[in-house]
CSV table of C-alpha atoms and ligand atoms in Angstrom, one decimal:
chain,number,residue,atom,x,y,z
A,1,MET,CA,40.7,256.4,234.2
A,2,PHE,CA,42.6,258.1,237.0
A,3,THR,CA,45.6,256.5,238.6
A,4,TRP,CA,46.8,257.1,242.1
A,5,ARG,CA,50.0,258.4,240.7
A,6,ARG,CA,48.1,261.0,238.7
A,7,GLN,CA,46.1,261.9,241.7
A,8,PHE,CA,49.1,262.4,243.9
A,9,SER,CA,50.8,264.6,241.3
A,10,THR,CA,47.7,266.7,241.3
A,11,ALA,CA,47.8,266.6,245.1
A,12,ALA,CA,51.4,267.8,245.0
A,13,THR,CA,50.4,270.9,243.1
A,14,LEU,CA,47.7,271.6,245.5
A,15,LEU,CA,50.0,271.1,248.4
A,16,LYS,CA,51.8,274.3,247.5
A,17,THR,CA,48.6,276.3,248.0
A,18,ALA,CA,47.5,274.5,251.2
A,19,ALA,CA,48.5,276.0,254.5
A,20,MET,CA,50.3,273.1,256.3
A,21,ALA,CA,50.1,271.8,259.8
A,22,PRO,CA,53.5,271.5,261.6
A,23,SER,CA,55.7,268.4,261.3
A,24,GLN,CA,55.5,267.8,257.5
A,25,PRO,CA,56.0,266.5,255.0
A,26,THR,CA,53.7,263.7,254.4
A,27,THR,CA,53.8,261.7,251.3
A,28,SER,CA,50.5,260.0,250.6
A,29,PHE,CA,48.0,262.7,251.6
A,30,GLN,CA,47.8,266.5,251.9
A,31,VAL,CA,47.2,268.3,255.1
A,32,PHE,CA,44.8,271.3,255.0
A,33,ARG,CA,44.6,274.0,257.6
A,34,ASP,CA,42.2,276.2,255.7
A,35,VAL,CA,39.0,275.7,253.7
A,36,PRO,CA,39.6,277.1,250.1
A,37,PRO,CA,42.4,274.7,249.1
A,38,LEU,CA,40.3,271.7,250.3
A,39,ARG,CA,37.3,273.0,248.3
A,40,THR,CA,39.5,273.1,245.2
A,41,LEU,CA,40.5,269.4,245.7
A,42,ARG,CA,36.9,268.5,246.4
A,43,ARG,CA,35.9,270.0,243.1
A,44,GLN,CA,38.5,268.0,241.3
A,45,ILE,CA,37.4,264.8,242.9
A,46,LEU,CA,33.8,265.5,241.9
A,47,GLU,CA,34.8,266.3,238.3
A,48,SER,CA,36.7,263.0,238.1
A,49,ASN,CA,33.6,261.1,239.2
A,50,ARG,CA,35.3,260.0,242.4
A,51,THR,CA,33.6,260.0,245.8
A,52,VAL,CA,34.5,261.3,249.3
A,53,GLY,CA,34.1,259.6,252.6
A,54,LEU,CA,34.6,262.0,255.6
A,55,VAL,CA,35.8,260.6,259.0
A,56,PRO,CA,35.6,263.3,261.6
A,57,THR,CA,37.9,262.9,264.6
A,58,MET,CA,39.5,264.8,267.4
A,59,GLY,CA,42.9,263.0,266.8
A,60,ALA,CA,44.7,260.8,269.3
A,61,LEU,CA,43.9,258.1,266.7
A,62,HIS,CA,43.4,254.5,267.7
A,63,GLU,CA,42.0,251.4,266.0
A,64,GLY,CA,38.4,252.7,266.5
A,65,HIS,CA,39.2,255.6,264.2
A,66,LEU,CA,41.2,253.5,261.8
A,67,SER,CA,38.4,251.0,261.4
A,68,LEU,CA,36.1,253.8,260.3
A,69,ILE,CA,38.7,255.0,257.8
A,70,ARG,CA,39.1,251.5,256.4
A,71,GLN,CA,35.3,251.3,256.0
A,72,ALA,CA,35.3,254.8,254.3
A,73,ALA,CA,38.1,253.6,252.0
A,74,SER,CA,36.2,250.5,251.0
A,75,GLU,CA,33.2,252.6,250.0
A,76,ASN,CA,34.8,255.8,248.5
A,77,THR,CA,37.8,256.6,246.3
A,78,ASP,CA,38.9,259.4,248.5
A,79,VAL,CA,38.9,259.6,252.3
A,80,VAL,CA,39.1,263.0,254.2
A,81,VAL,CA,40.0,262.6,257.8
A,82,SER,CA,39.4,265.6,260.0
A,83,ILE,CA,41.4,266.2,263.1
A,84,PHE,CA,40.1,269.0,265.3
A,85,VAL,CA,39.7,269.2,269.0
A,86,ASN,CA,36.4,271.1,269.0
A,87,PRO,CA,36.3,273.6,271.8
A,88,THR,CA,32.5,274.1,271.8
A,89,GLN,CA,31.7,270.6,272.9
A,90,PHE,CA,33.7,270.9,276.1
A,91,GLY,CA,31.8,272.5,278.9
A,92,VAL,CA,33.3,275.3,280.9
A,93,ASN,CA,34.2,272.8,283.7
A,94,GLU,CA,35.6,270.2,281.3
A,95,ASP,CA,39.2,270.3,280.6
A,96,LEU,CA,39.8,271.0,276.9
A,97,SER,CA,43.5,271.5,277.5
A,98,SER,CA,43.9,268.0,278.9
A,99,TYR,CA,42.5,266.3,275.8
A,100,PRO,CA,45.3,264.2,274.3
A,101,ARG,CA,47.0,265.8,271.2
A,102,THR,CA,49.3,263.5,269.3
A,103,TRP,CA,49.7,265.0,265.9
A,104,ASP,CA,53.0,263.3,264.8
A,105,SER,CA,51.8,259.8,265.7
A,106,ASP,CA,48.4,260.4,264.2
A,107,VAL,CA,50.1,261.3,260.9
A,108,ALA,CA,52.3,258.3,261.1
A,109,LYS,CA,49.3,256.0,261.7
A,110,LEU,CA,47.5,257.5,258.7
A,111,GLU,CA,50.6,257.1,256.5
A,112,GLN,CA,50.8,253.4,257.6
A,113,LEU,CA,47.1,252.9,257.0
A,114,ASN,CA,47.4,254.3,253.4
A,115,ALA,CA,50.3,251.8,252.9
A,116,GLU,CA,48.0,249.0,254.2
A,117,LEU,CA,45.1,250.1,251.9
A,118,THR,CA,47.5,250.1,248.9
A,119,ALA,CA,48.9,246.6,249.9
A,120,HIS,CA,45.3,245.3,250.2
A,121,ASN,CA,44.3,247.0,246.9
A,122,THR,CA,41.4,248.7,248.7
A,123,HIS,CA,39.2,250.9,246.6
A,124,GLY,CA,40.1,254.2,248.2
A,125,ARG,CA,42.9,256.0,250.0
A,126,ILE,CA,43.2,258.8,252.5
A,127,THR,CA,43.6,261.8,250.2
A,128,ALA,CA,43.4,264.7,252.7
A,129,VAL,CA,43.6,265.4,256.4
A,130,LEU,CA,41.8,268.5,257.5
A,131,ALA,CA,43.4,269.9,260.6
A,132,PRO,CA,41.9,273.4,260.8
A,133,THR,CA,42.6,276.0,263.5
A,134,ALA,CA,39.8,277.2,265.8
A,135,GLN,CA,39.9,280.5,264.0
A,136,VAL,CA,39.1,278.7,260.7
A,137,MET,CA,36.3,276.7,262.2
A,138,TYR,CA,34.8,279.6,264.2
A,139,PRO,CA,35.5,282.6,261.9
A,140,THR,CA,33.2,285.1,263.6
A,141,LEU,CA,33.2,284.8,267.3
A,142,PRO,CA,35.5,283.2,269.9
A,143,PRO,CA,33.8,279.8,270.3
A,144,SER,CA,31.7,279.8,273.4
A,145,SER,CA,31.2,276.9,275.8
A,146,GLU,CA,28.7,278.7,278.0
A,147,ILE,CA,25.1,277.3,277.9
A,148,ASP,CA,23.7,280.7,276.9
A,149,GLY,CA,26.8,281.8,275.1
A,150,ASP,CA,26.5,283.6,271.8
A,151,GLY,CA,27.5,282.1,268.4
A,152,SER,CA,26.2,280.3,265.4
A,153,PHE,CA,25.1,276.9,266.7
A,154,VAL,CA,23.1,273.9,265.6
A,155,THR,CA,20.9,272.5,268.3
A,156,ILE,CA,19.1,269.3,268.0
A,157,THR,CA,16.6,268.9,270.8
A,158,PRO,CA,15.3,267.1,272.8
A,159,ILE,CA,17.7,264.2,272.0
A,160,SER,CA,20.7,266.4,272.8
A,161,ARG,CA,19.4,266.9,276.4
A,162,LYS,CA,19.1,263.2,277.2
A,163,LEU,CA,21.8,260.7,278.5
A,164,GLU,CA,25.2,262.3,277.9
A,165,GLY,CA,23.5,265.7,277.4
A,166,ALA,CA,22.1,265.6,280.9
A,167,SER,CA,25.6,265.9,282.4
A,168,ARG,CA,27.2,267.7,279.5
A,169,PRO,CA,24.6,270.3,278.5
A,170,VAL,CA,26.7,272.0,275.6
A,171,PHE,CA,28.2,268.8,274.3
A,172,PHE,CA,25.8,267.9,271.4
A,173,ARG,CA,25.3,271.5,270.5
A,174,GLY,CA,29.1,271.6,270.0
A,175,VAL,CA,29.2,268.2,268.2
A,176,ALA,CA,26.3,269.1,265.8
A,177,THR,CA,27.7,272.5,265.1
A,178,VAL,CA,31.2,271.3,264.2
A,179,CYS,CA,29.8,268.4,262.2
A,180,MET,CA,27.6,270.8,260.2
A,181,LYS,CA,30.7,272.9,259.5
A,182,LEU,CA,32.7,269.9,258.4
A,183,PHE,CA,29.8,268.6,256.2
A,184,ASN,CA,29.6,272.0,254.6
A,185,ILE,CA,33.4,272.3,254.1
A,186,VAL,CA,33.9,268.8,252.8
A,187,GLY,CA,30.7,268.1,250.9
A,188,ALA,CA,31.3,264.3,251.4
A,189,GLU,CA,29.0,261.7,249.8
A,190,ARG,CA,29.3,259.7,253.1
A,191,ALA,CA,30.4,260.5,256.7
A,192,TYR,CA,31.5,257.8,259.1
A,193,PHE,CA,30.8,257.7,262.8
A,194,GLY,CA,31.4,255.0,265.5
A,195,GLN,CA,28.7,253.2,267.4
A,196,LYS,CA,30.9,253.7,270.5
A,197,ASP,CA,29.3,257.2,270.7
A,198,VAL,CA,25.8,256.0,270.0
A,199,GLN,CA,23.9,259.2,271.0
A,200,GLN,CA,26.2,261.2,268.7
A,201,THR,CA,25.1,258.9,265.8
A,202,VAL,CA,21.4,259.5,266.7
A,203,VAL,CA,21.9,263.3,266.9
A,204,ILE,CA,23.9,263.5,263.6
A,205,LYS,CA,21.4,261.3,261.7
A,206,ARG,CA,18.6,263.6,263.0
A,207,MET,CA,20.5,266.7,262.0
A,208,VAL,CA,21.2,265.4,258.5
A,209,LYS,CA,17.5,264.5,258.1
A,210,ASP,CA,16.1,267.8,259.4
A,211,PHE,CA,18.6,270.1,257.6
A,212,HIS,CA,18.5,268.1,254.3
A,213,VAL,CA,22.3,267.6,254.4
A,214,ASP,CA,23.3,265.6,251.3
A,215,THR,CA,25.7,263.3,253.1
A,216,GLU,CA,24.9,259.8,254.0
A,217,ILE,CA,25.7,258.8,257.6
A,218,LYS,CA,27.4,255.4,258.1
A,219,ILE,CA,28.0,253.8,261.4
A,220,GLY,CA,30.9,251.5,262.2
A,221,PRO,CA,31.0,249.0,265.0
A,222,THR,CA,32.6,249.7,268.4
A,223,VAL,CA,36.3,248.5,268.4
A,224,ARG,CA,37.4,247.1,271.7
A,225,GLU,CA,40.6,246.1,273.5
A,226,ALA,CA,41.2,242.4,273.9
A,227,ASP,CA,39.5,242.4,277.3
A,228,GLY,CA,36.4,244.2,275.9
A,229,LEU,CA,37.1,247.8,277.0
A,230,ALA,CA,35.8,250.1,274.3
A,231,MET,CA,38.7,252.0,272.7
A,232,SER,CA,38.8,255.7,273.5
A,233,SER,CA,41.4,258.4,273.2
A,234,ARG,CA,40.8,259.2,276.9
A,235,ASN,CA,41.7,255.6,278.0
A,236,VAL,CA,45.4,256.8,278.2
A,237,TYR,CA,44.5,258.6,281.4
A,238,LEU,CA,43.1,255.5,283.1
A,239,GLY,CA,46.3,253.5,284.1
A,240,LYS,CA,46.1,249.8,285.0
A,241,ARG,CA,44.0,249.9,288.2
A,242,ARG,CA,41.2,252.2,286.9
A,243,ARG,CA,41.3,250.4,283.5
A,244,GLU,CA,40.6,247.0,285.1
A,245,VAL,CA,37.8,248.4,287.3
A,246,GLY,CA,36.4,250.5,284.4
A,247,LEU,CA,35.6,247.3,282.5
A,248,VAL,CA,32.6,247.1,284.9
A,249,LEU,CA,30.5,249.2,282.5
A,250,TYR,CA,30.8,246.7,279.6
A,251,ARG,CA,30.2,243.8,282.0
A,252,ALA,CA,27.1,245.5,283.3
A,253,LEU,CA,25.8,246.2,279.8
A,254,ARG,CA,26.5,242.6,278.7
A,255,ALA,CA,24.7,241.2,281.8
A,256,ALA,CA,21.6,243.3,280.9
A,257,ALA,CA,21.8,242.4,277.2
A,258,GLU,CA,21.9,238.7,278.2
A,259,GLN,CA,18.5,239.1,279.9
A,260,TYR,CA,17.1,240.2,276.6
A,261,HIS,CA,18.9,238.0,274.2
A,262,ALA,CA,19.2,234.7,276.1
A,263,HIS,CA,16.3,234.9,278.5
A,264,GLY,CA,13.8,236.8,276.4
A,265,LYS,CA,13.2,239.5,279.0
A,266,LEU,CA,11.5,242.6,277.6
A,267,GLN,CA,10.7,244.7,280.7
A,268,ARG,CA,13.0,247.5,281.6
A,269,SER,CA,13.3,246.5,285.3
A,270,GLN,CA,14.2,242.9,284.4
A,271,ILE,CA,16.9,244.0,282.0
A,272,LEU,CA,18.4,246.8,283.9
A,273,GLU,CA,18.4,245.0,287.3
A,274,ALA,CA,21.1,242.7,285.9
A,275,ALA,CA,23.4,245.7,285.1
A,276,GLU,CA,22.8,247.2,288.5
A,277,ARG,CA,23.7,244.0,290.2
A,278,VAL,CA,27.1,244.0,288.5
A,279,THR,CA,27.9,247.7,289.2
A,280,LYS,CA,26.7,247.5,292.9
A,281,GLU,CA,28.9,244.4,293.4
A,282,VAL,CA,32.0,246.1,292.0
A,283,ILE,CA,31.4,249.3,293.9
A,284,ALA,CA,31.1,247.4,297.2
A,285,GLU,CA,34.2,245.4,296.4
A,286,GLN,CA,36.2,248.5,295.7
A,287,ARG,CA,35.0,250.3,298.8
A,288,GLY,CA,36.2,247.4,300.9
A,289,LEU,CA,39.8,247.9,299.6
A,290,ALA,CA,42.4,250.3,300.9
A,291,PRO,CA,42.8,253.6,299.1
A,292,ALA,CA,46.1,252.5,297.5
A,293,GLU,CA,44.4,249.4,296.1
A,294,ARG,CA,41.0,250.6,294.9
A,295,ALA,CA,39.5,252.6,292.1
A,296,LEU,CA,36.3,254.3,292.9
A,297,PHE,CA,33.6,255.2,290.4
A,298,GLU,CA,30.1,256.5,290.1
A,299,VAL,CA,27.4,255.3,287.7
A,300,ASP,CA,26.1,258.3,285.8
A,301,TYR,CA,23.3,256.4,284.0
A,302,ILE,CA,22.4,253.0,282.5
A,303,SER,CA,19.7,253.6,279.9
A,304,LEU,CA,17.4,251.4,277.8
A,305,ALA,CA,16.1,253.7,275.1
A,306,ASP,CA,14.2,254.0,271.9
A,307,PRO,CA,16.7,253.9,269.0
A,308,ASP,CA,15.3,257.0,267.3
A,309,THR,CA,14.0,259.2,270.0
A,310,LEU,CA,16.2,258.1,272.9
A,311,ASP,CA,13.1,258.1,275.1
A,312,GLU,CA,13.5,255.6,278.0
A,313,LEU,CA,11.6,252.4,277.4
A,314,GLU,CA,9.5,250.5,279.9
A,315,VAL,CA,9.2,247.6,277.5
A,316,VAL,CA,11.3,246.7,274.5
A,317,ASP,CA,9.5,246.1,271.2
A,318,PRO,CA,11.7,243.6,269.5
A,319,SER,CA,10.6,244.7,266.1
A,320,LYS,CA,12.1,248.2,266.9
A,321,GLY,CA,15.0,247.1,269.1
A,322,ALA,CA,16.6,249.4,271.6
A,323,ILE,CA,19.8,251.1,272.7
A,324,LEU,CA,21.3,249.9,275.9
A,325,SER,CA,23.9,252.5,277.0
A,326,GLY,CA,25.7,253.7,280.1
A,327,ALA,CA,28.3,256.1,281.5
A,328,ILE,CA,30.5,255.8,284.6
A,329,LYS,CA,32.8,258.4,286.1
A,330,MET,CA,36.1,257.0,287.2
A,331,ALA,CA,37.3,259.1,290.1
A,332,PRO,CA,41.0,260.1,290.4
A,333,LEU,CA,43.1,257.6,292.3
A,334,GLU,CA,43.2,258.4,296.1
A,335,GLU,CA,46.7,257.0,296.5
A,336,SER,CA,49.2,255.5,294.1
A,337,ARG,CA,51.8,252.8,294.8
A,338,ALA,CA,55.5,253.1,294.0
A,339,GLY,CA,56.1,252.2,290.4
A,340,GLU,CA,52.4,251.8,289.6
A,341,ASP,CA,51.2,252.5,286.1
A,342,CYS,CA,48.7,255.2,286.8
A,343,GLY,CA,48.3,256.4,283.2
A,344,LEU,CA,48.9,259.8,281.8
A,345,GLY,CA,48.3,262.5,284.4
A,346,GLU,CA,49.4,260.1,287.2
A,347,GLY,CA,45.8,258.9,287.9
A,348,LYS,CA,44.7,262.4,288.8
A,349,VAL,CA,42.5,263.0,285.8
A,350,PRO,CA,38.9,261.9,286.2
A,351,VAL,CA,37.8,259.8,283.3
A,352,ARG,CA,34.2,259.4,282.0
A,353,LEU,CA,33.6,256.1,280.3
A,354,ILE,CA,30.7,255.5,278.0
A,355,ASP,CA,29.7,252.3,276.2
A,356,ASN,CA,26.6,250.7,274.6
A,357,LEU,CA,25.1,247.7,273.0
A,358,ILE,CA,22.4,247.8,270.4
A,359,PHE,CA,19.4,245.5,270.4
A,360,ALA,CA,18.9,245.2,266.6
A,361,PRO,CA,15.3,245.2,265.3
A,362,ARG,CA,14.1,241.6,264.9
A,363,VAL,CA,12.4,240.9,261.6
B,1,AMP,P1,36.7,261.1,268.6
B,1,AMP,O1,38.0,261.4,268.1
B,1,AMP,O2,36.7,260.4,270.0
B,1,AMP,O3,35.7,262.3,268.6
B,1,AMP,O4,36.0,260.0,267.7
B,1,AMP,C1,35.9,260.2,266.3
B,1,AMP,C2,35.1,259.1,265.7
B,1,AMP,O5,35.6,257.8,266.0
B,1,AMP,C3,33.6,259.1,266.3
B,1,AMP,O6,32.7,258.8,265.2
B,1,AMP,C4,33.7,258.0,267.3
B,1,AMP,O7,32.4,257.4,267.5
B,1,AMP,C5,34.6,257.0,266.6
B,1,AMP,N1,35.2,256.1,267.6
B,1,AMP,C6,35.8,256.5,268.8
B,1,AMP,N2,36.1,255.4,269.5
B,1,AMP,C7,35.7,254.3,268.8
B,1,AMP,C8,35.7,252.9,269.0
B,1,AMP,N3,36.2,252.3,270.0
B,1,AMP,N4,35.1,252.1,268.0
B,1,AMP,C9,34.5,252.7,266.9
B,1,AMP,N5,34.5,254.0,266.7
B,1,AMP,C10,35.1,254.8,267.6
């Protein structure tokens, strides 16, 4: 039988060989910047009949990420959390540099979570954090974000072109590529993804199936703020005014879902009309306010789609269920008021919000 003490002393030995991220030391897990030392640890885990759950993230950790790690720790002895802001999923016009990077507080949250897992006697612990450089993840070419850029990419079509992919054409190519790299590096028994990014879950599940990747994909529920806003690393850019107005997306989706669940509506038009009513009402309300009071936004899409193909549905088949999802673009604030909480970037950063509700198959 292995003990955590024994594991951590093994970990301490490995620590010497692992290239470290800045701001060390950590006590309860190792930080890896490169692949070979992590592979060594992976082999040891395998030889000890332990299992690995991988939780891929881009850092700026919040409860949504932590809930996935808790789930991974309840189903595996060892959790590997990756923190990598993946350049190839940002389009050339999307600002990679403005993505929040909060390494020190991320490490502190993971340390605290390991203490919580110990206190609750949970099955597993966070054993390793993989925080690779772009050079490690993209060893051959500088990573390209151009649509026709060169590189070794994984493309999963047509589902990557739909919904989010329609306005972010390189996004899922970047996501699938980086996840394939992470899956190959970590060789996890299971990998954990949030329902919050529902199209991502569909793309990754398809990739794993089509490429025979030996990692089981597990989906954790969307974690929300008390008022219902889906947690997201980008929410720090919203500020109070845009945050309140941004709740419109969740309200619209819930109104649509109610048509299905409470009123038995199956037709696309009947379901989506309810969402449109909510968004139109809030847009009109905001337009009627002064620039220093309002937060303008555009609806990118509200979709009612097949759970496997993401094809838009005219009618929901309750035995198959559906994915109801949407995206809105919160515009920068036109004017701010003295002392107003405008969020990081003073309300000037446009923020795209996505959310979804699943209509589970009825048996
Ligand atoms: P990110 O760091 O935003 O790339 O997210 C890393 C993982 O956390 C992805 O699988 C996301 O779907 C998941 N995630 C992000 N936000 C939430 C949330 N509010 N609830 C559940 N999972 C989330």
